[in-house]
PDB file of C-alpha atoms in Angstrom:
ATOM      1  CA  CYS A   1     -47.565 -59.930  24.946  1.00 34.00           C
ATOM      2  CA  ARG A   2     -48.626 -57.622  22.094  1.00 32.00           C
ATOM      3  CA  GLY A   3     -49.165 -53.992  22.126  1.00 32.00           C
ATOM      4  CA  SER A   4     -47.740 -50.577  21.007  1.00 33.00           C
ATOM      5  CA  VAL A   5     -44.145 -50.745  21.360  1.00 39.00           C
ATOM      6  CA  SER A   6     -43.954 -46.889  21.794  1.00 47.00           C
ATOM      7  CA  THR A   7     -45.649 -47.550  25.469  1.00 50.00           C
ATOM      8  CA  VAL A   8     -42.905 -50.227  26.276  1.00 63.00           C
ATOM      9  CA  PRO A   9     -40.915 -48.882  29.232  1.00 70.00           C
ATOM     10  CA  TRP A  10     -37.082 -48.713  28.566  1.00 71.00           C
ATOM     11  CA  PHE A  11     -36.141 -51.232  31.312  1.00 75.00           C
ATOM     12  CA  LEU A  12     -38.375 -53.521  29.749  1.00 79.00           C
ATOM     13  CA  LEU A  13     -36.574 -53.306  26.459  1.00 79.00           C
ATOM     14  CA  ASP A  14     -33.256 -53.777  28.468  1.00 81.00           C
ATOM     15  CA  TYR A  15     -34.786 -56.972  30.017  1.00 83.00           C
ATOM     16  CA  PHE A  16     -35.589 -58.342  26.623  1.00 83.00           C
ATOM     17  CA  GLU A  17     -32.118 -57.458  25.124  1.00 83.00           C
ATOM     18  CA  TRP A  18     -30.660 -59.396  28.158  1.00 84.00           C
ATOM     19  CA  LYS A  19     -33.041 -62.179  27.857  1.00 86.00           C
ATOM     20  CA  TYR A  20     -32.748 -62.600  24.099  1.00 85.00           C
ATOM     21  CA  PRO A  21     -29.233 -61.194  23.145  1.00 83.00           C
ATOM     22  CA  ASN A  22     -28.982 -63.041  19.860  1.00 88.00           C
ATOM     23  CA  GLN A  23     -32.006 -61.338  18.484  1.00 86.00           C
ATOM     24  CA  SER A  24     -30.232 -57.945  18.119  1.00 89.00           C
ATOM     25  CA  ARG A  25     -28.650 -59.860  15.093  1.00 93.00           C
ATOM     26  CA  GLN A  26     -31.879 -61.380  13.650  1.00 92.00           C
ATOM     27  CA  PRO A  27     -33.740 -59.501  11.200  1.00 94.00           C
ATOM     28  CA  ASP A  28     -37.534 -59.508  11.275  1.00 92.00           C
ATOM     29  CA  THR A  29     -39.900 -60.985   8.567  1.00 90.00           C
ATOM     30  CA  PRO A  30     -40.876 -59.762   5.990  1.00 92.00           C
ATOM     31  CA  PHE A  31     -39.022 -56.324   6.314  1.00 94.00           C
ATOM     32  CA  GLY A  32     -35.650 -57.650   6.888  1.00 95.00           C
ATOM     33  CA  LYS A  33     -34.986 -55.056   9.645  1.00 95.00           C
ATOM     34  CA  LEU A  34     -32.628 -55.470  12.774  1.00 95.00           C
ATOM     35  CA  PRO A  35     -33.622 -54.007  16.120  1.00 92.00           C
ATOM     36  CA  LEU A  36     -31.450 -51.170  15.216  1.00 94.00           C
ATOM     37  CA  HIS A  37     -33.256 -50.190  11.924  1.00 94.00           C
ATOM     38  CA  HIS A  38     -36.503 -50.075  14.186  1.00 91.00           C
ATOM     39  CA  ALA A  39     -34.767 -48.286  17.113  1.00 90.00           C
ATOM     40  CA  VAL A  40     -33.562 -45.199  15.097  1.00 93.00           C
ATOM     41  CA  VAL A  41     -36.866 -44.438  13.771  1.00 89.00           C
ATOM     42  CA  LEU A  42     -38.478 -41.431  15.309  1.00 78.00           C
ATOM     43  CA  GLN A  43     -42.153 -40.498  15.140  1.00 60.00           C
ATOM     44  CA  GLN A  44     -43.979 -37.645  16.595  1.00 52.00           C
ATOM     45  CA  ASN A  45     -46.344 -38.490  19.244  1.00 48.00           C
ATOM     46  CA  ASN A  46     -49.424 -37.044  17.635  1.00 44.00           C
ATOM     47  CA  ARG A  47     -49.296 -39.690  14.923  1.00 42.00           C
ATOM     48  CA  LYS A  48     -50.606 -43.118  15.289  1.00 41.00           C
ATOM     49  CA  THR A  49     -48.614 -46.032  14.626  1.00 40.00           C
ATOM     50  CA  SER A  50     -49.841 -49.768  13.975  1.00 41.00           C
ATOM     51  CA  THR A  51     -46.345 -51.030  14.490  1.00 39.00           C
ATOM     52  CA  GLU A  52     -46.620 -53.824  17.221  1.00 37.00           C
ATOM     53  CA  SER A  53     -44.210 -56.567  18.171  1.00 38.00           C
ATOM     54  CA  SER A  54     -44.454 -59.930  20.112  1.00 38.00           C
ATOM     55  CA  LEU A  55     -41.609 -58.662  22.368  1.00 36.00           C
ATOM     56  CA  GLY A  56     -41.022 -62.345  23.810  1.00 34.00           C
ATOM     57  CA  ARG A  57     -39.885 -63.552  20.240  1.00 37.00           C
ATOM     58  CA  HIS A  58     -38.352 -60.411  18.813  1.00 42.00           C
ATOM     59  CA  PHE A  59     -38.066 -56.967  20.472  1.00 39.00           C
ATOM     60  CA  SER A  60     -37.196 -55.184  16.847  1.00 41.00           C
ATOM     61  CA  ASP A  61     -40.396 -53.288  15.861  1.00 42.00           C
ATOM     62  CA  LEU A  62     -39.437 -50.049  17.917  1.00 42.00           C
ATOM     63  CA  VAL A  63     -40.915 -46.759  17.129  1.00 44.00           C
ATOM     64  CA  VAL A  64     -39.731 -44.074  19.474  1.00 47.00           C
ATOM     65  CA  GLN A  65     -42.112 -41.339  20.210  1.00 47.00           C
ATOM     66  CA  PHE A  66     -41.258 -37.925  21.441  1.00 42.00           C
ATOM     67  CA  SER A  67     -43.163 -38.181  24.627  1.00 40.00           C
ATOM     68  CA  SER A  68     -40.448 -40.907  25.468  1.00 48.00           C
ATOM     69  CA  PRO A  69     -37.337 -39.503  27.255  1.00 61.00           C
ATOM     70  CA  ALA A  70     -34.971 -38.739  24.423  1.00 75.00           C
ATOM     71  CA  ALA A  71     -31.969 -39.390  26.379  1.00 78.00           C
ATOM     72  CA  SER A  72     -33.148 -42.984  27.011  1.00 80.00           C
ATOM     73  CA  TRP A  73     -33.839 -43.390  23.400  1.00 84.00           C
ATOM     74  CA  TYR A  74     -30.311 -42.211  22.602  1.00 88.00           C
ATOM     75  CA  ARG A  75     -28.841 -44.906  25.194  1.00 88.00           C
ATOM     76  CA  TRP A  76     -31.080 -47.662  23.762  1.00 87.00           C
ATOM     77  CA  VAL A  77     -29.558 -46.913  20.068  1.00 92.00           C
ATOM     78  CA  GLN A  78     -26.036 -46.756  21.892  1.00 93.00           C
ATOM     79  CA  LYS A  79     -26.775 -50.218  23.536  1.00 91.00           C
ATOM     80  CA  LEU A  80     -28.012 -51.809  20.222  1.00 93.00           C
ATOM     81  CA  LEU A  81     -24.763 -50.535  18.528  1.00 95.00           C
ATOM     82  CA  HIS A  82     -22.588 -51.884  21.403  1.00 93.00           C
ATOM     83  CA  VAL A  83     -24.240 -55.167  21.622  1.00 92.00           C
ATOM     84  CA  PHE A  84     -24.039 -55.857  17.558  1.00 94.00           C
ATOM     85  CA  PRO A  85     -21.632 -53.251  16.140  1.00 95.00           C
ATOM     86  CA  GLY A  86     -22.234 -54.853  12.724  1.00 96.00           C
ATOM     87  CA  GLY A  87     -25.748 -53.810  12.646  1.00 96.00           C
ATOM     88  CA  ILE A  88     -24.966 -50.313  11.376  1.00 97.00           C
ATOM     89  CA  ARG A  89     -23.822 -51.817   8.007  1.00 97.00           C
ATOM     90  CA  ALA A  90     -26.889 -54.138   7.700  1.00 97.00           C
ATOM     91  CA  GLU A  91     -29.436 -53.666   5.035  1.00 97.00           C
ATOM     92  CA  ASP A  92     -32.971 -54.261   5.361  1.00 97.00           C
ATOM     93  CA  ALA A  93     -35.232 -55.922   2.725  1.00 96.00           C
ATOM     94  CA  GLN A  94     -35.285 -52.630   0.726  1.00 97.00           C
ATOM     95  CA  GLY A  95     -31.574 -52.376   1.043  1.00 97.00           C
ATOM     96  CA  ARG A  96     -31.687 -49.495   3.408  1.00 98.00           C
ATOM     97  CA  LEU A  97     -29.047 -49.002   6.297  1.00 98.00           C
ATOM     98  CA  PRO A  98     -29.928 -47.782   9.702  1.00 97.00           C
ATOM     99  CA  ILE A  99     -28.803 -44.265   8.809  1.00 97.00           C
ATOM    100  CA  HIS A 100     -31.248 -44.168   6.008  1.00 97.00           C
ATOM    101  CA  CYS A 101     -34.018 -45.184   8.354  1.00 95.00           C
ATOM    102  CA  PHE A 102     -33.190 -42.417  10.663  1.00 95.00           C
ATOM    103  CA  LEU A 103     -32.851 -39.589   8.391  1.00 95.00           C
ATOM    104  CA  ASP A 104     -35.986 -40.622   6.657  1.00 93.00           C
ATOM    105  CA  SER A 105     -37.726 -40.371   9.859  1.00 90.00           C
ATOM    106  CA  ILE A 106     -36.422 -37.038  10.832  1.00 87.00           C
ATOM    107  CA  GLN A 107     -37.419 -35.766   7.348  1.00 85.00           C
ATOM    108  CA  ARG A 108     -41.055 -37.222   7.756  1.00 82.00           C
ATOM    109  CA  ALA A 109     -41.305 -35.787  11.364  1.00 75.00           C
ATOM    110  CA  GLN A 110     -39.925 -32.461   9.952  1.00 64.00           C
ATOM    111  CA  ILE A 111     -37.776 -31.900  13.120  1.00 55.00           C
ATOM    112  CA  THR A 112     -33.980 -30.578  13.000  1.00 50.00           C
ATOM    113  CA  THR A 113     -30.772 -30.127  15.009  1.00 51.00           C
ATOM    114  CA  SER A 114     -30.897 -26.318  14.164  1.00 49.00           C
ATOM    115  CA  PRO A 115     -30.565 -23.556  16.801  1.00 47.00           C
ATOM    116  CA  SER A 116     -34.524 -23.307  16.839  1.00 45.00           C
ATOM    117  CA  GLN A 117     -34.134 -26.911  18.276  1.00 42.00           C
ATOM    118  CA  SER A 118     -31.437 -25.402  20.641  1.00 37.00           C
ATOM    119  CA  SER A 119     -28.381 -26.971  18.766  1.00 43.00           C
ATOM    120  CA  GLU A 120     -26.467 -26.977  15.926  1.00 43.00           C
ATOM    121  CA  ILE A 121     -24.145 -29.844  14.256  1.00 47.00           C
ATOM    122  CA  ASP A 122     -20.725 -28.254  14.044  1.00 44.00           C
ATOM    123  CA  ASP A 123     -17.090 -29.194  13.243  1.00 50.00           C
ATOM    124  CA  GLU A 124     -17.233 -32.046  15.942  1.00 49.00           C
ATOM    125  CA  LEU A 125     -18.760 -34.441  13.409  1.00 49.00           C
ATOM    126  CA  GLU A 126     -15.572 -33.925  11.139  1.00 48.00           C
ATOM    127  CA  THR A 127     -13.323 -34.008  14.060  1.00 46.00           C
ATOM    128  CA  MET A 128     -14.798 -37.370  15.118  1.00 43.00           C
ATOM    129  CA  LEU A 129     -14.516 -38.858  11.827  1.00 47.00           C
ATOM    130  CA  LYS A 130     -10.780 -37.765  11.622  1.00 44.00           C
ATOM    131  CA  PHE A 131      -9.614 -38.668  15.168  1.00 39.00           C
ATOM    132  CA  GLY A 132     -12.111 -41.398  16.401  1.00 40.00           C
ATOM    133  CA  SER A 133     -13.511 -39.249  19.363  1.00 40.00           C
ATOM    134  CA  THR A 134     -16.115 -40.656  21.350  1.00 40.00           C
ATOM    135  CA  GLY A 135     -17.887 -37.299  20.914  1.00 42.00           C
ATOM    136  CA  ALA A 136     -20.673 -35.754  22.975  1.00 44.00           C
ATOM    137  CA  ILE A 137     -22.862 -38.137  24.982  1.00 42.00           C
ATOM    138  CA  ALA A 138     -26.474 -37.251  25.797  1.00 43.00           C
ATOM    139  CA  ASN A 139     -26.593 -38.056  29.488  1.00 45.00           C
ATOM    140  CA  SER A 140     -29.430 -35.851  30.721  1.00 43.00           C
ATOM    141  CA  GLU A 141     -33.219 -36.340  30.498  1.00 41.00           C
ATOM    142  CA  GLU A 142     -33.287 -32.515  30.018  1.00 40.00           C
ATOM    143  CA  SER A 143     -31.201 -32.695  26.920  1.00 48.00           C
ATOM    144  CA  SER A 144     -33.018 -30.818  23.971  1.00 69.00           C
ATOM    145  CA  MET A 145     -34.340 -33.092  21.155  1.00 70.00           C
ATOM    146  CA  GLY A 146     -32.030 -30.940  18.887  1.00 76.00           C
ATOM    147  CA  GLN A 147     -28.797 -31.973  20.962  1.00 80.00           C
ATOM    148  CA  ILE A 148     -29.977 -35.531  21.219  1.00 84.00           C
ATOM    149  CA  LEU A 149     -30.636 -35.700  17.137  1.00 85.00           C
ATOM    150  CA  LYS A 150     -27.047 -34.159  16.657  1.00 85.00           C
ATOM    151  CA  ASP A 151     -25.582 -36.772  18.997  1.00 89.00           C
ATOM    152  CA  ALA A 152     -27.291 -39.706  17.289  1.00 92.00           C
ATOM    153  CA  THR A 153     -26.289 -38.334  13.966  1.00 94.00           C
ATOM    154  CA  ASN A 154     -22.660 -38.415  14.950  1.00 93.00           C
ATOM    155  CA  LEU A 155     -23.013 -41.675  16.656  1.00 95.00           C
ATOM    156  CA  LEU A 156     -24.315 -43.359  13.554  1.00 96.00           C
ATOM    157  CA  VAL A 157     -22.040 -41.772  11.255  1.00 96.00           C
ATOM    158  CA  ARG A 158     -18.957 -42.429  13.421  1.00 95.00           C
ATOM    159  CA  SER A 159     -19.950 -45.889  13.735  1.00 96.00           C
ATOM    160  CA  TYR A 160     -19.878 -46.282   9.922  1.00 97.00           C
ATOM    161  CA  PRO A 161     -18.321 -43.414   8.199  1.00 96.00           C
ATOM    162  CA  GLY A 162     -18.735 -45.343   4.824  1.00 96.00           C
ATOM    163  CA  CYS A 163     -22.483 -44.903   5.170  1.00 97.00           C
ATOM    164  CA  LEU A 164     -22.267 -41.329   3.904  1.00 97.00           C
ATOM    165  CA  GLN A 165     -21.181 -42.798   0.317  1.00 96.00           C
ATOM    166  CA  LYS A 166     -24.426 -45.226   0.535  1.00 96.00           C
ATOM    167  CA  VAL A 167     -27.444 -44.177  -1.498  1.00 96.00           C
ATOM    168  CA  ASP A 168     -30.682 -44.818   0.079  1.00 97.00           C
ATOM    169  CA  PRO A 169     -32.535 -47.237  -2.431  1.00 97.00           C
ATOM    170  CA  VAL A 170     -36.061 -45.851  -1.245  1.00 96.00           C
ATOM    171  CA  SER A 171     -35.275 -42.112  -1.762  1.00 94.00           C
ATOM    172  CA  GLY A 172     -32.264 -42.305  -4.343  1.00 94.00           C
ATOM    173  CA  LEU A 173     -30.506 -39.861  -2.081  1.00 95.00           C
ATOM    174  CA  PHE A 174     -27.152 -39.918  -0.196  1.00 96.00           C
ATOM    175  CA  PRO A 175     -27.466 -39.441   3.457  1.00 96.00           C
ATOM    176  CA  SER A 176     -26.267 -35.790   3.183  1.00 95.00           C
ATOM    177  CA  PHE A 177     -29.058 -35.016   0.864  1.00 95.00           C
ATOM    178  CA  GLN A 178     -31.693 -36.936   3.053  1.00 94.00           C
ATOM    179  CA  MET A 179     -30.805 -34.411   5.861  1.00 93.00           C
ATOM    180  CA  ALA A 180     -31.256 -31.627   3.305  1.00 92.00           C
ATOM    181  CA  GLY A 181     -34.794 -32.786   3.084  1.00 89.00           C
ATOM    182  CA  SER A 182     -35.396 -32.066   6.668  1.00 85.00           C
ATOM    183  CA  GLY A 183     -34.430 -28.347   6.093  1.00 84.00           C
ATOM    184  CA  ASP A 184     -31.427 -28.420   8.517  1.00 85.00           C
ATOM    185  CA  LEU A 185     -28.896 -26.704   6.343  1.00 87.00           C
ATOM    186  CA  ASP A 186     -26.208 -26.638   9.251  1.00 88.00           C
ATOM    187  CA  ALA A 187     -26.516 -30.500   9.533  1.00 89.00           C
ATOM    188  CA  THR A 188     -26.563 -30.860   5.860  1.00 92.00           C
ATOM    189  CA  TYR A 189     -23.455 -28.675   5.444  1.00 92.00           C
ATOM    190  CA  HIS A 190     -21.302 -30.716   7.917  1.00 90.00           C
ATOM    191  CA  LEU A 191     -22.333 -34.025   6.457  1.00 94.00           C
ATOM    192  CA  LEU A 192     -21.218 -32.807   3.082  1.00 94.00           C
ATOM    193  CA  ARG A 193     -17.755 -31.546   4.531  1.00 94.00           C
ATOM    194  CA  ALA A 194     -17.399 -35.129   6.065  1.00 94.00           C
ATOM    195  CA  CYS A 195     -18.026 -36.801   2.638  1.00 94.00           C
ATOM    196  CA  PRO A 196     -17.894 -34.113  -0.126  1.00 93.00           C
ATOM    197  CA  SER A 197     -17.182 -36.700  -2.800  1.00 93.00           C
ATOM    198  CA  VAL A 198     -20.868 -37.245  -2.933  1.00 93.00           C
ATOM    199  CA  LEU A 199     -21.261 -33.899  -4.733  1.00 90.00           C
ATOM    200  CA  VAL A 200     -18.805 -35.188  -7.433  1.00 84.00           C
ATOM    201  CA  GLU A 201     -20.900 -38.563  -7.629  1.00 79.00           C
ATOM    202  CA  CYS A 202     -24.060 -36.522  -8.058  1.00 72.00           C
ATOM    203  CA  GLY A 203     -22.442 -34.420 -10.991  1.00 61.00           C
ATOM    204  CA  ARG A 204     -21.847 -37.560 -12.804  1.00 65.00           C
ATOM    205  CA  HIS A 205     -25.724 -38.321 -13.048  1.00 56.00           C
TER     206      HIS A 205
END
């Protein structure tokens, strides 16, 4: 079957993950992206996408629209990380990590985790990086988009703290500065606190 992946029900994605569990580890062609790379991409529902997928063969080409329940999207990202934890460190054909794809989509969609979206990223991220806390989990369909994005950012960074030191080969930016491009100063500040060494690295160039 072929069609817009943004219209695929979550239970169907769960089915394909169950039916083809090994595909969570298989990059697509020619983009070299794992399902996780696609799953973390957000797109506003007023934008059209040509992204399609033959889900029977590969369920990777996922574009999540805001019309979909945000908490369901978050749980799907959690599931992919659980099924294949190593996916968080995988680079696509452009050398991008999932965190790069996620933050780039936030910037393009011009959304934030700021108070205007009902939530701030706080010292929770730094605490989780230090103590390995599981952190907040978005478990309500009524959870705000801002809170969901905060949780998603925490989840991705907690799964691979070293990602904050990896430059996005497309934008040439560290994840902290990708976040800055979204205009979310609070989130940027706390990502920089979690990995201040990127400021020194930038000063060398």
